[in-house]
mmCIF file of C-alpha atoms in Angstrom:
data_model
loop_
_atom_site.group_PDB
_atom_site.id
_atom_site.type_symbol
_atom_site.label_atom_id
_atom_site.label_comp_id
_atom_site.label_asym_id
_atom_site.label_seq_id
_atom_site.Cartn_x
_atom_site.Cartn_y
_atom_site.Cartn_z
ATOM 1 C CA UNK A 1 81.165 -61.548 27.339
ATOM 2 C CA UNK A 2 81.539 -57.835 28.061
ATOM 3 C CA UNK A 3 83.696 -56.610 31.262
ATOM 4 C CA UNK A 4 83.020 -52.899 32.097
ATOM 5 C CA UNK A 5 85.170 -51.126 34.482
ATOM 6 C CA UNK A 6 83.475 -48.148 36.254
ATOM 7 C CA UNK A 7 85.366 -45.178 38.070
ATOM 8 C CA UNK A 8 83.158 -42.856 40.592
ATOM 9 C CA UNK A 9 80.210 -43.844 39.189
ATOM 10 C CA UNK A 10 81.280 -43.303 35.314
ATOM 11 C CA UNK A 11 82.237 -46.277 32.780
ATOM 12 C CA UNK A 12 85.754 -45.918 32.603
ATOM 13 C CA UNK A 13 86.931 -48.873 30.286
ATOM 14 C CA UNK A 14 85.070 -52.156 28.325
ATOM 15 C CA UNK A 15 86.618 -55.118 26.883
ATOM 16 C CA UNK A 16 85.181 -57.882 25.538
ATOM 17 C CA UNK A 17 86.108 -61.160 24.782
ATOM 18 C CA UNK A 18 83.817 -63.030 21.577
ATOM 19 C CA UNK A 19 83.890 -66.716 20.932
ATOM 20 C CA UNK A 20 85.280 -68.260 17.300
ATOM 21 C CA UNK A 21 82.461 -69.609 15.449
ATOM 22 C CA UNK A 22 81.660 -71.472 11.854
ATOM 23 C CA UNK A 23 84.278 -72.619 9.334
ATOM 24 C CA UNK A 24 87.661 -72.327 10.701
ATOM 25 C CA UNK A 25 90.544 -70.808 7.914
ATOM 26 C CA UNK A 26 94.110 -69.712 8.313
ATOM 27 C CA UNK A 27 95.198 -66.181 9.137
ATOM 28 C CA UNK A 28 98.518 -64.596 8.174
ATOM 29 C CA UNK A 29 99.627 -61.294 9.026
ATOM 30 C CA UNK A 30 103.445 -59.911 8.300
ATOM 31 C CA UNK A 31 105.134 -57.819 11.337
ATOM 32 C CA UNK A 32 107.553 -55.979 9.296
ATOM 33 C CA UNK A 33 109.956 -54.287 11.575
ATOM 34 C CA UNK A 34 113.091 -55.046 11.101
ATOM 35 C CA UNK A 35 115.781 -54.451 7.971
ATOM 36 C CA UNK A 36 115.701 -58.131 7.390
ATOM 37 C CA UNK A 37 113.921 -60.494 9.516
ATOM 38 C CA UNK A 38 109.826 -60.691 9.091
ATOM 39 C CA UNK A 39 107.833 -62.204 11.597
ATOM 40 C CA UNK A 40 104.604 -63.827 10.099
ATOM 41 C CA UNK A 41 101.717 -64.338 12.464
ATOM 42 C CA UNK A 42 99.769 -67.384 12.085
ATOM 43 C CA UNK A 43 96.555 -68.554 13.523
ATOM 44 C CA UNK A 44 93.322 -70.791 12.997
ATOM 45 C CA UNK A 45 90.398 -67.959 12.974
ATOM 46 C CA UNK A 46 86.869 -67.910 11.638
ATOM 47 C CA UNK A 47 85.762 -65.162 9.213
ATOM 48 C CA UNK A 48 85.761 -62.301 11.206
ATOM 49 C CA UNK A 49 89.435 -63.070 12.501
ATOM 50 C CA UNK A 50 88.820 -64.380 15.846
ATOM 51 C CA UNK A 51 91.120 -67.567 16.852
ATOM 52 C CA UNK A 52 89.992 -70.259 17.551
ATOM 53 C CA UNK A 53 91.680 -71.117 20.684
ATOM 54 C CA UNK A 54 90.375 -74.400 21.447
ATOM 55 C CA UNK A 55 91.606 -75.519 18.241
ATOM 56 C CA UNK A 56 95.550 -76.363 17.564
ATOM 57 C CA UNK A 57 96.922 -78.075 14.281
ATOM 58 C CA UNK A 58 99.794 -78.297 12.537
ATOM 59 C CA UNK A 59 100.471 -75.655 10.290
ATOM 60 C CA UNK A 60 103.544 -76.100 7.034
ATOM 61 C CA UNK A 61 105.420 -73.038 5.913
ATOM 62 C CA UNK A 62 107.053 -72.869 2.119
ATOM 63 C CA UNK A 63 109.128 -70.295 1.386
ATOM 64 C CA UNK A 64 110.031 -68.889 -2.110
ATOM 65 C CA UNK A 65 111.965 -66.413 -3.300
ATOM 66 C CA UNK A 66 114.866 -64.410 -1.737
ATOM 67 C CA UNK A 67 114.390 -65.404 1.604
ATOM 68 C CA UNK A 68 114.508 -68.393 3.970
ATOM 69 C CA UNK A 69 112.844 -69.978 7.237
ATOM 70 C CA UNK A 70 114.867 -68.490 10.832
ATOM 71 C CA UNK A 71 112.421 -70.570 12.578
ATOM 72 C CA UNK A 72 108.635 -71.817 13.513
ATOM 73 C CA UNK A 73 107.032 -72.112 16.365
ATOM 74 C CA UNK A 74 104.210 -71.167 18.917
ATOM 75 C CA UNK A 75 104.158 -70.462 22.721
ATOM 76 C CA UNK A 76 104.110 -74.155 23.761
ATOM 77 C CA UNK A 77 106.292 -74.650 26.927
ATOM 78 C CA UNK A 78 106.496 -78.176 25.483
ATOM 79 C CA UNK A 79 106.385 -78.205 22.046
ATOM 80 C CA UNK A 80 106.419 -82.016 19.854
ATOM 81 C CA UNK A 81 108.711 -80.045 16.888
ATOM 82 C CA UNK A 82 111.924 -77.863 16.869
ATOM 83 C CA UNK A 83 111.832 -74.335 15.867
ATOM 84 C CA UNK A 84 114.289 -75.175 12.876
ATOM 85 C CA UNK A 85 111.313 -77.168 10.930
ATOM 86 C CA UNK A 86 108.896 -75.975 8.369
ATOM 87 C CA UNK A 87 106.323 -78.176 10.242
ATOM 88 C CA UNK A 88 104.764 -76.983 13.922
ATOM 89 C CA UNK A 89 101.670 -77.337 16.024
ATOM 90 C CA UNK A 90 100.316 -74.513 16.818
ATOM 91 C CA UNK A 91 99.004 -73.606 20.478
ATOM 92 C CA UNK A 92 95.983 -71.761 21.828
ATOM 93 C CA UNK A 93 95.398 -71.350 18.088
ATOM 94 C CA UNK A 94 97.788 -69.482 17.032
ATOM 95 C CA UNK A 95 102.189 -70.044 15.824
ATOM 96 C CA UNK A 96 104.724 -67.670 14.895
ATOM 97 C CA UNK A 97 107.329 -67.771 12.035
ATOM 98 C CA UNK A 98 110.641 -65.733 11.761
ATOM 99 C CA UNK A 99 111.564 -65.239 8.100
ATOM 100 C CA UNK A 100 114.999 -64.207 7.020
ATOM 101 C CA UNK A 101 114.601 -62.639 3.641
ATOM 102 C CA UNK A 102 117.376 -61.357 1.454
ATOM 103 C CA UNK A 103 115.180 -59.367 -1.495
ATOM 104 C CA UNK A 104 112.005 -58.794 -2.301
ATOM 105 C CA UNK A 105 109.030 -60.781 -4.099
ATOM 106 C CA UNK A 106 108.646 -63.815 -1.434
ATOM 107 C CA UNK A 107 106.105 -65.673 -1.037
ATOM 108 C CA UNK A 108 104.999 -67.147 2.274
ATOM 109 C CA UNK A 109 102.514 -70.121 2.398
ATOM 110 C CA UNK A 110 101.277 -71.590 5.104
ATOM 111 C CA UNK A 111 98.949 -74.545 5.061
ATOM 112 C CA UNK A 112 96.909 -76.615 7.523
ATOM 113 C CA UNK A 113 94.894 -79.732 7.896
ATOM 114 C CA UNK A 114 91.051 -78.964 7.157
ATOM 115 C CA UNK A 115 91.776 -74.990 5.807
ATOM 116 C CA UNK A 116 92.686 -73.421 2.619
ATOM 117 C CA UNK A 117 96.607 -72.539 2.279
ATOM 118 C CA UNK A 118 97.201 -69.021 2.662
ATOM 119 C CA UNK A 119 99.533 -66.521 1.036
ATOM 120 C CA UNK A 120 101.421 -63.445 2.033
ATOM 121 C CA UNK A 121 103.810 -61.551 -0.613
ATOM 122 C CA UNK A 122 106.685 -59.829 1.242
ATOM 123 C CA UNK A 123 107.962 -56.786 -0.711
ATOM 124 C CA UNK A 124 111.523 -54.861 0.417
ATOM 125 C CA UNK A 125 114.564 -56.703 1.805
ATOM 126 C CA UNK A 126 117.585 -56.127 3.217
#
């Protein structure tokens, strides 16, 4: 679905919003922006990245290396788990972990019910 917004008779701006389809997978992407906590950005997408919102599962974090788990969770206003466990439900799709790390050469794995585990090597430290 396309939305087009049009200003005196010229297009103006266009967003568009694309449904999650085929074999669903886990997505991890590392917001590293400050000196020593990571945030690591999970979600349940298809191939081409788009979440699958309709779609929520727990999702396990293991850390190694120099670092540990701050805390795991997703924007649930009513979440089963605690943000202190390596175990959460994501919601709409998607969960968010805060990793403390203390060095550099961590590994972050996440895995999930029904997709293959994925990996994200965080470099730098505090």
């Amino acid at each position: 679905m396309t939305a087009t917004a049009v200003r005196n008779g010229v297009r103006a701006e266009t967003f568009s919003l694309t449904t999650a389809t085929g074999q669903s997978r886990l997505a991890v992407t590392v917001e590293d922006t400050a000196p020593q906590n990571l945030f690591a950005r999970i979600a349940i997408a298809d191939t081409a990245g788009t979440v699958f919102t309709g779609t929520d599962r727990d999702v396990e974090i293991e850390i190694t290396g120099p670092a540990e788990l701050a805390a795991l969770g997703s924007g649930n206003p009513a979440p089963r788990q605690t943000y202190g466990t390596a175990r959460h439900a994501t919601f709409d799709g998607r969960a968010l972990a805060i990793v403390r790390r203390n060095g550099s050469g961590t590994v972050v794995r996440v895995t999930a019910e029904g997709c293959e585990p994925a990996e994200v090597t965080l470099d730098g430290g505090a």
